[in-house]
mmCIF file of C-alpha atoms in Angstrom:
data_model
loop_
_atom_site.group_PDB
_atom_site.id
_atom_site.type_symbol
_atom_site.label_atom_id
_atom_site.label_comp_id
_atom_site.label_asym_id
_atom_site.label_seq_id
_atom_site.Cartn_x
_atom_site.Cartn_y
_atom_site.Cartn_z
ATOM 1 C CA MET A 1 8.020 -23.872 -38.962
ATOM 2 C CA ALA A 2 8.931 -23.749 -35.315
ATOM 3 C CA ASP A 3 12.437 -22.577 -36.176
ATOM 4 C CA GLU A 4 11.227 -19.295 -37.751
ATOM 5 C CA LYS A 5 12.899 -16.250 -36.254
ATOM 6 C CA PRO A 6 10.968 -13.117 -35.205
ATOM 7 C CA GLY A 7 10.880 -10.342 -37.733
ATOM 8 C CA PHE A 8 12.757 -7.053 -37.635
ATOM 9 C CA PHE A 9 9.901 -5.072 -36.086
ATOM 10 C CA ALA A 10 9.280 -7.761 -33.457
ATOM 11 C CA ASP A 11 12.908 -7.468 -32.363
ATOM 12 C CA LEU A 12 12.640 -3.675 -32.362
ATOM 13 C CA PHE A 13 9.574 -3.428 -30.105
ATOM 14 C CA ALA A 14 10.340 -6.383 -27.803
ATOM 15 C CA PRO A 15 12.133 -4.200 -25.170
ATOM 16 C CA VAL A 16 9.256 -1.724 -25.222
ATOM 17 C CA GLY A 17 6.769 -4.525 -24.603
ATOM 18 C CA GLY A 18 8.809 -5.682 -21.643
ATOM 19 C CA PHE A 19 8.477 -2.270 -20.001
ATOM 20 C CA GLY A 20 4.785 -2.001 -20.812
ATOM 21 C CA VAL A 21 3.652 -2.497 -17.215
ATOM 22 C CA THR A 22 6.210 0.016 -15.992
ATOM 23 C CA PHE A 23 5.131 2.700 -18.464
ATOM 24 C CA ALA A 24 1.453 2.029 -17.748
ATOM 25 C CA THR A 25 1.886 2.729 -14.025
ATOM 26 C CA MET A 26 4.392 5.603 -14.202
ATOM 27 C CA PHE A 27 1.730 8.274 -14.633
ATOM 28 C CA ARG A 28 -0.990 6.728 -12.483
ATOM 29 C CA LYS A 29 -1.985 8.779 -9.430
ATOM 30 C CA LEU A 30 -0.769 7.218 -6.197
ATOM 31 C CA GLU A 31 -3.062 6.714 -3.201
ATOM 32 C CA THR A 32 -0.862 7.988 -0.407
ATOM 33 C CA GLU A 33 -1.961 7.475 3.209
ATOM 34 C CA GLU A 34 -1.107 10.534 5.307
ATOM 35 C CA TYR A 35 -0.305 8.474 8.406
ATOM 36 C CA PRO A 36 -0.285 9.388 11.292
ATOM 37 C CA GLU A 37 -2.255 12.554 10.510
ATOM 38 C CA GLU A 38 -4.981 10.524 8.794
ATOM 39 C CA LYS A 39 -5.574 7.007 10.081
ATOM 40 C CA ARG A 40 -7.446 4.457 8.018
ATOM 41 C CA PRO A 41 -10.027 2.633 10.180
ATOM 42 C CA THR A 42 -9.333 -1.030 10.853
ATOM 43 C CA GLN A 43 -11.733 -3.908 10.338
ATOM 44 C CA PRO A 44 -14.222 -4.518 13.199
ATOM 45 C CA ARG A 45 -12.564 -7.843 14.160
ATOM 46 C CA TYR A 46 -9.006 -6.491 14.001
ATOM 47 C CA HIS A 47 -6.685 -7.944 16.667
ATOM 48 C CA GLY A 48 -5.165 -4.977 18.449
ATOM 49 C CA ARG A 49 -4.306 -4.106 22.053
ATOM 50 C CA HIS A 50 -6.091 -6.159 24.714
ATOM 51 C CA GLN A 51 -8.699 -4.859 27.138
ATOM 52 C CA LEU A 52 -9.957 -6.214 30.465
ATOM 53 C CA ASN A 53 -13.704 -5.604 30.560
ATOM 54 C CA ARG A 54 -16.064 -4.699 33.387
ATOM 55 C CA HIS A 55 -19.631 -5.552 34.288
ATOM 56 C CA PRO A 56 -22.172 -2.707 33.999
ATOM 57 C CA ASP A 57 -21.822 -1.879 37.713
ATOM 58 C CA GLY A 58 -18.019 -1.585 37.477
ATOM 59 C CA LEU A 59 -16.954 -4.977 38.850
ATOM 60 C CA GLU A 60 -14.244 -6.698 36.818
ATOM 61 C CA LYS A 61 -15.135 -9.658 34.616
ATOM 62 C CA CYS A 62 -11.733 -11.290 35.148
ATOM 63 C CA VAL A 63 -11.855 -13.998 37.830
ATOM 64 C CA GLY A 64 -8.127 -14.766 37.830
ATOM 65 C CA CYS A 65 -8.510 -18.264 36.372
ATOM 66 C CA GLU A 66 -5.262 -17.918 34.341
ATOM 67 C CA LEU A 67 -6.702 -19.783 31.326
ATOM 68 C CA CYS A 68 -5.573 -16.974 29.036
ATOM 69 C CA ALA A 69 -1.993 -17.377 30.255
ATOM 70 C CA TRP A 70 -2.139 -21.139 29.685
ATOM 71 C CA ALA A 71 -3.517 -20.660 26.165
ATOM 72 C CA CYS A 72 -0.898 -18.106 25.098
ATOM 73 C CA PRO A 73 1.629 -19.803 22.757
ATOM 74 C CA ALA A 74 4.150 -16.989 23.260
ATOM 75 C CA ASP A 75 4.034 -17.011 27.099
ATOM 76 C CA ALA A 76 3.228 -13.298 26.991
ATOM 77 C CA ILE A 77 0.578 -13.180 29.750
ATOM 78 C CA LEU A 78 1.122 -13.198 33.510
ATOM 79 C CA VAL A 79 -1.885 -13.581 35.812
ATOM 80 C CA GLU A 80 -1.925 -13.891 39.589
ATOM 81 C CA GLY A 81 -5.333 -14.506 41.105
ATOM 82 C CA ALA A 82 -6.452 -13.622 44.623
ATOM 83 C CA ASP A 83 -9.552 -14.219 46.729
ATOM 84 C CA ASN A 84 -12.212 -11.547 46.979
ATOM 85 C CA ASP A 85 -12.561 -10.296 50.549
ATOM 86 C CA ASP A 86 -16.060 -8.916 51.045
ATOM 87 C CA ARG A 87 -16.264 -9.624 54.752
ATOM 88 C CA GLU A 88 -17.064 -6.793 57.124
ATOM 89 C CA GLY A 89 -13.991 -4.603 57.176
ATOM 90 C CA GLY A 90 -12.450 -6.467 54.225
ATOM 91 C CA ALA A 91 -10.913 -4.977 51.112
ATOM 92 C CA GLY A 92 -14.085 -5.469 49.104
ATOM 93 C CA ARG A 93 -15.025 -7.372 45.993
ATOM 94 C CA PHE A 94 -13.307 -6.809 42.640
ATOM 95 C CA SER A 95 -15.296 -9.391 40.624
ATOM 96 C CA PRO A 96 -18.529 -11.384 41.066
ATOM 97 C CA GLY A 97 -16.547 -14.641 41.330
ATOM 98 C CA GLU A 98 -14.669 -16.092 44.260
ATOM 99 C CA ARG A 99 -11.400 -14.741 42.856
ATOM 100 C CA TYR A 100 -10.156 -11.862 40.759
ATOM 101 C CA GLY A 101 -7.017 -11.028 38.813
ATOM 102 C CA ARG A 102 -4.808 -9.257 41.352
ATOM 103 C CA VAL A 103 -1.903 -9.045 38.894
ATOM 104 C CA TYR A 104 -2.411 -8.955 35.141
ATOM 105 C CA GLN A 105 0.378 -8.250 32.668
ATOM 106 C CA ILE A 106 0.780 -8.658 28.903
ATOM 107 C CA ASN A 107 4.245 -8.504 27.393
ATOM 108 C CA TYR A 108 3.830 -6.975 23.933
ATOM 109 C CA LEU A 109 7.416 -7.819 23.101
ATOM 110 C CA ARG A 110 6.236 -11.456 22.957
ATOM 111 C CA CYS A 111 2.565 -11.173 21.977
ATOM 112 C CA ILE A 112 1.817 -12.383 18.436
ATOM 113 C CA PHE A 113 -1.809 -11.127 18.477
ATOM 114 C CA CYS A 114 -3.182 -14.580 17.643
ATOM 115 C CA GLY A 115 -6.325 -14.152 19.768
ATOM 116 C CA LEU A 116 -6.094 -17.537 21.498
ATOM 117 C CA CYS A 117 -6.241 -15.806 24.881
ATOM 118 C CA ILE A 118 -9.623 -14.249 24.197
ATOM 119 C CA GLU A 119 -10.955 -17.576 22.927
ATOM 120 C CA ALA A 120 -9.882 -19.247 26.179
ATOM 121 C CA CYS A 121 -11.473 -16.657 28.492
ATOM 122 C CA PRO A 122 -14.669 -18.171 30.002
ATOM 123 C CA THR A 123 -16.124 -14.834 31.165
ATOM 124 C CA ARG A 124 -15.368 -12.650 28.118
ATOM 125 C CA ALA A 125 -13.217 -10.558 30.408
ATOM 126 C CA LEU A 126 -10.420 -10.276 27.847
ATOM 127 C CA THR A 127 -11.081 -8.894 24.387
ATOM 128 C CA MET A 128 -8.962 -7.198 21.737
ATOM 129 C CA THR A 129 -9.456 -3.606 20.639
ATOM 130 C CA ASN A 130 -8.689 -1.880 17.342
ATOM 131 C CA GLU A 131 -5.732 0.013 18.809
ATOM 132 C CA TYR A 132 -2.498 -0.864 16.985
ATOM 133 C CA GLU A 133 -0.060 1.922 17.901
ATOM 134 C CA LEU A 134 2.115 0.057 20.395
ATOM 135 C CA ALA A 135 5.620 1.112 19.390
ATOM 136 C CA ASP A 136 7.925 2.553 22.043
ATOM 137 C CA ASN A 137 11.583 3.389 22.553
ATOM 138 C CA ASN A 138 12.201 1.068 25.510
ATOM 139 C CA ARG A 139 11.307 -2.491 26.447
ATOM 140 C CA ALA A 140 9.835 -1.808 29.891
ATOM 141 C CA ASP A 141 6.957 0.323 28.569
ATOM 142 C CA LEU A 142 5.794 -2.529 26.327
ATOM 143 C CA ILE A 143 4.845 -4.652 29.337
ATOM 144 C CA PHE A 144 1.293 -3.494 30.016
ATOM 145 C CA THR A 145 -0.074 -3.842 33.545
ATOM 146 C CA LYS A 146 -3.618 -4.237 34.786
ATOM 147 C CA ASP A 147 -4.276 -0.528 35.236
ATOM 148 C CA GLN A 148 -3.356 0.032 31.575
ATOM 149 C CA LEU A 149 -5.481 -2.856 30.294
ATOM 150 C CA LEU A 150 -8.594 -2.340 32.429
ATOM 151 C CA ALA A 151 -11.510 -0.759 30.575
ATOM 152 C CA PRO A 152 -12.308 2.809 31.670
ATOM 153 C CA LEU A 153 -15.338 3.441 33.843
ATOM 154 C CA GLN A 154 -18.486 4.213 31.889
ATOM 155 C CA PRO A 155 -21.459 6.279 33.133
ATOM 156 C CA GLY A 156 -23.414 4.280 35.705
ATOM 157 C CA MET A 157 -20.377 2.314 36.919
ATOM 158 C CA ALA A 158 -18.688 2.450 40.311
ATOM 159 C CA ASP A 159 -14.974 1.712 40.578
ATOM 160 C CA ALA A 160 -14.130 -1.656 42.137
ATOM 161 C CA PRO A 161 -13.875 -2.836 44.848
ATOM 162 C CA HIS A 162 -17.446 -2.767 46.079
ATOM 163 C CA PRO A 163 -20.174 -5.297 46.957
ATOM 164 C CA MET A 164 -22.259 -7.062 44.319
ATOM 165 C CA VAL A 165 -25.731 -5.767 43.550
ATOM 166 C CA GLU A 166 -27.916 -6.859 46.432
ATOM 167 C CA GLY A 167 -29.853 -10.026 45.683
ATOM 168 C CA MET A 168 -27.741 -10.874 42.634
ATOM 169 C CA THR A 169 -25.511 -13.932 42.236
ATOM 170 C CA GLU A 170 -22.484 -14.551 40.048
ATOM 171 C CA LYS A 171 -24.731 -16.298 37.522
ATOM 172 C CA ASP A 172 -27.003 -13.233 37.349
ATOM 173 C CA TYR A 173 -24.014 -11.103 36.387
ATOM 174 C CA TYR A 174 -23.124 -13.371 33.479
ATOM 175 C CA LYS A 175 -26.751 -13.505 32.356
ATOM 176 C CA GLY A 176 -26.733 -9.714 32.014
ATOM 177 C CA ALA A 177 -29.210 -9.046 34.813
ATOM 178 C CA VAL A 178 -27.052 -6.217 36.220
ATOM 179 C CA THR A 179 -27.481 -2.950 34.331
ATOM 180 C CA GLY A 180 -25.518 -0.519 36.476
ATOM 181 C CA ALA A 181 -24.247 0.384 39.917
ATOM 182 C CA THR A 182 -26.847 0.863 42.617
ATOM 183 C CA THR A 183 -26.928 3.704 45.094
ATOM 184 C CA ALA A 184 -25.754 1.323 47.825
ATOM 185 C CA GLN A 185 -22.694 0.367 45.774
ATOM 186 C CA GLN A 186 -21.802 3.982 45.056
ATOM 187 C CA ASP A 187 -22.191 4.863 48.731
ATOM 188 C CA TRP A 188 -19.905 1.947 49.659
ATOM 189 C CA VAL A 189 -17.222 3.168 47.256
ATOM 190 C CA ALA A 190 -17.447 6.710 48.635
ATOM 191 C CA GLU A 191 -17.219 5.436 52.215
ATOM 192 C CA HIS A 192 -14.222 3.186 51.545
ATOM 193 C CA ALA A 193 -12.332 5.480 49.167
ATOM 194 C CA GLY A 194 -8.589 4.806 49.395
ATOM 195 C CA ALA A 195 -8.958 1.617 51.434
ATOM 196 C CA ALA A 196 -7.963 -0.639 48.529
ATOM 197 C CA ASP A 197 -4.850 1.376 47.750
ATOM 198 C CA SER A 198 -3.705 1.248 51.357
ATOM 199 C CA GLU A 199 -3.814 -2.558 51.255
ATOM 200 C CA GLY A 200 -1.859 -2.792 48.026
ATOM 201 C CA HIS A 201 -4.700 -3.827 45.720
ATOM 202 C CA THR A 202 -5.115 -2.421 42.241
ATOM 203 C CA ALA A 203 -8.552 -1.714 40.848
#
């Protein structure tokens, strides 16, 4: 009985059955996203543009260890560390550690947004935001520098460089003992305003 042929009506409606999915979706209302006027929020752990974070008093968390650059499989990160100079008359302190990231660049022409750099960072200085609009019309503007990546100052912070909170150590910073900039730190920043720029440092 396996050699029985389909009947007349089966042959007649076979093409219609083949287009069944097409006809079923032709009149269904489409869910159109009005991008960029309306942007759908991303997931909380979305891997977007990077950010260099600060401590609550404004000092940078990056200590210039270059582990993020070593971990990057696309060779998209360039870090050049330098020593903090908090001696009398020095340029000041940019991070609680012995060193800080003097130069920090991420080449978004190479970055594959894998997140290995943030896993390698020992101080949680580098994280990834939910920002995904990184397109541009030239290659140079897709190489982000430190001033573009550094987190903006929040209320209670003082822009680096400045001394650490008096009586606090590097370990205290990473334990979360610092909650904001002290009056002494803010006074130091006001007194030395422009000194860092004149020496070629970038905060």
